[in-house]
Amino acid sequence: MNEIKISVEEAFNNNIASSMGSDGSCSEAEPFALQAIDDSMEPEFATGCIIIIDPGGVVRDGSYVFAKDLKDEYIFRQLRIRDEKLFLVPLNDLYETFQIPDLSYIEGIISQRAGKKRSYHKWYDK
């Protein structure tokens, strides 16, 4: 098996999430892993932690999601639904909250957090 390592920025720039499955190597609905690159979701997700994204997961209020913002850039946030409006909210107040028009901006839910220690592993509702 060939392994290709690219940075998160390269993955985003190459639109890797939406191109998965185009060469038959991975289904678009299969979970994939990315690394958190900033502290926007601390304390729940530390900088550098690995998150597992499930494109087929059920989206609910409070779900941690991998989505596109209005600038068409990928973002990792918590989905909050208030008065039928959708918001991508960081856990760290130093970062901006974004409103999105509809659920089509959601690429998948965060189903797991992985780390070097077993105690850091955590599963989230599917």
CSV table of C-alpha atoms in Angstrom, one decimal:
chain,number,residue,atom,x,y,z
A,1,MET,CA,0.0,0.0,0.0
A,2,ASN,CA,1.4,3.4,-1.0
A,3,GLU,CA,1.2,6.1,1.7
A,4,ILE,CA,1.0,9.7,0.7
A,5,LYS,CA,1.5,12.4,3.4
A,6,ILE,CA,0.3,15.9,2.8
A,7,SER,CA,-0.4,18.8,5.1
A,8,VAL,CA,-3.9,19.7,6.1
A,9,GLU,CA,-3.5,22.9,4.1
A,10,GLU,CA,-2.6,20.9,1.0
A,11,ALA,CA,-5.6,18.6,1.5
A,12,PHE,CA,-7.9,21.6,1.8
A,13,ASN,CA,-6.3,23.4,-1.2
A,14,ASN,CA,-6.6,20.2,-3.3
A,15,ASN,CA,-10.2,19.7,-2.1
A,16,ILE,CA,-9.3,16.2,-1.1
A,17,ALA,CA,-12.5,15.6,0.9
A,18,SER,CA,-14.8,16.1,-2.1
A,19,SER,CA,-12.5,14.2,-4.5
A,20,MET,CA,-12.3,11.1,-2.4
A,21,GLY,CA,-13.6,8.1,-4.4
A,22,SER,CA,-12.7,9.5,-7.8
A,23,ASP,CA,-10.0,6.9,-8.3
A,24,GLY,CA,-11.8,4.1,-6.7
A,25,SER,CA,-9.5,4.0,-3.7
A,26,CYS,CA,-12.0,5.3,-1.1
A,27,SER,CA,-15.8,5.7,-1.0
A,28,GLU,CA,-17.1,9.2,-0.5
A,29,ALA,CA,-19.1,7.9,2.4
A,30,GLU,CA,-16.1,6.3,4.2
A,31,PRO,CA,-14.8,8.0,7.3
A,32,PHE,CA,-11.4,9.8,7.1
A,33,ALA,CA,-9.0,11.4,9.5
A,34,LEU,CA,-7.6,14.9,9.8
A,35,GLN,CA,-5.5,16.7,12.3
A,36,ALA,CA,-6.7,19.8,14.2
A,37,ILE,CA,-4.4,22.6,13.3
A,38,ASP,CA,-5.4,25.4,15.7
A,39,ASP,CA,-6.9,25.9,19.2
A,40,SER,CA,-10.3,27.0,17.9
A,41,MET,CA,-12.0,23.8,19.4
A,42,GLU,CA,-10.0,23.7,22.6
A,43,PRO,CA,-10.4,22.4,25.3
A,44,GLU,CA,-12.4,19.5,23.8
A,45,PHE,CA,-10.0,19.1,20.8
A,46,ALA,CA,-6.4,20.0,21.5
A,47,THR,CA,-4.2,21.4,18.7
A,48,GLY,CA,-2.6,18.5,16.9
A,49,CYS,CA,-5.2,15.9,17.9
A,50,ILE,CA,-6.6,13.6,15.2
A,51,ILE,CA,-10.3,13.7,14.4
A,52,ILE,CA,-12.3,11.1,12.5
A,53,ILE,CA,-14.9,12.5,10.1
A,54,ASP,CA,-17.9,10.5,9.1
A,55,PRO,CA,-19.5,11.9,5.9
A,56,GLY,CA,-22.5,9.7,6.4
A,57,GLY,CA,-23.1,10.7,10.0
A,58,VAL,CA,-26.4,12.2,11.3
A,59,VAL,CA,-26.2,15.9,11.9
A,60,ARG,CA,-27.8,17.3,15.1
A,61,ASP,CA,-27.7,20.4,17.1
A,62,GLY,CA,-24.5,20.2,19.1
A,63,SER,CA,-22.7,17.8,16.7
A,64,TYR,CA,-19.1,18.5,16.0
A,65,VAL,CA,-18.9,19.0,12.2
A,66,PHE,CA,-16.4,19.3,9.3
A,67,ALA,CA,-18.0,21.9,7.0
A,68,LYS,CA,-17.3,24.7,4.5
A,69,ASP,CA,-17.7,28.3,5.6
A,70,LEU,CA,-19.1,31.0,3.3
A,71,LYS,CA,-15.6,31.6,1.9
A,72,ASP,CA,-15.7,27.9,0.6
A,73,GLU,CA,-12.9,27.0,3.1
A,74,TYR,CA,-13.1,23.9,5.3
A,75,ILE,CA,-13.7,24.5,9.0
A,76,PHE,CA,-14.1,22.3,12.1
A,77,ARG,CA,-16.8,23.6,14.5
A,78,GLN,CA,-19.8,22.7,16.6
A,79,LEU,CA,-23.1,23.0,14.9
A,80,ARG,CA,-25.7,25.0,16.8
A,81,ILE,CA,-29.3,25.5,15.6
A,82,ARG,CA,-31.1,28.5,17.0
A,83,ASP,CA,-34.5,29.7,15.7
A,84,GLU,CA,-34.1,27.5,12.7
A,85,LYS,CA,-30.7,29.2,11.8
A,86,LEU,CA,-27.5,27.2,11.5
A,87,PHE,CA,-24.3,28.3,13.2
A,88,LEU,CA,-20.7,26.9,13.1
A,89,VAL,CA,-19.5,27.8,16.6
A,90,PRO,CA,-15.9,27.4,17.9
A,91,LEU,CA,-15.4,26.2,21.5
A,92,ASN,CA,-12.7,28.9,21.9
A,93,ASP,CA,-14.3,32.3,22.2
A,94,LEU,CA,-11.3,33.9,20.4
A,95,TYR,CA,-12.6,32.6,17.1
A,96,GLU,CA,-15.5,33.7,15.0
A,97,THR,CA,-18.9,32.1,14.8
A,98,PHE,CA,-20.3,31.6,11.2
A,99,GLN,CA,-23.9,31.3,10.1
A,100,ILE,CA,-24.5,28.9,7.2
A,101,PRO,CA,-27.6,28.9,5.0
A,102,ASP,CA,-28.3,25.2,5.0
A,103,LEU,CA,-27.0,21.7,5.9
A,104,SER,CA,-25.4,21.3,2.4
A,105,TYR,CA,-22.3,23.1,3.9
A,106,ILE,CA,-21.7,20.1,6.3
A,107,GLU,CA,-19.2,17.6,4.9
A,108,GLY,CA,-19.4,15.2,7.8
A,109,ILE,CA,-19.6,14.8,11.6
A,110,ILE,CA,-16.8,14.2,13.9
A,111,SER,CA,-17.2,10.6,15.2
A,112,GLN,CA,-14.0,10.2,17.1
A,113,ARG,CA,-11.1,12.0,18.7
A,114,ALA,CA,-7.8,10.1,18.8
A,115,GLY,CA,-4.6,10.8,20.7
A,116,LYS,CA,-1.4,9.3,21.8
A,117,LYS,CA,-2.9,8.0,25.1
A,118,ARG,CA,-5.9,5.7,25.2
A,119,SER,CA,-7.5,8.0,27.8
A,120,TYR,CA,-7.7,10.7,25.2
A,121,HIS,CA,-9.7,8.7,22.7
A,122,LYS,CA,-13.3,9.6,22.7
A,123,TRP,CA,-16.3,8.7,20.5
A,124,TYR,CA,-19.1,11.1,19.7
A,125,ASP,CA,-22.8,10.3,18.8
A,126,LYS,CA,-23.3,9.0,15.3
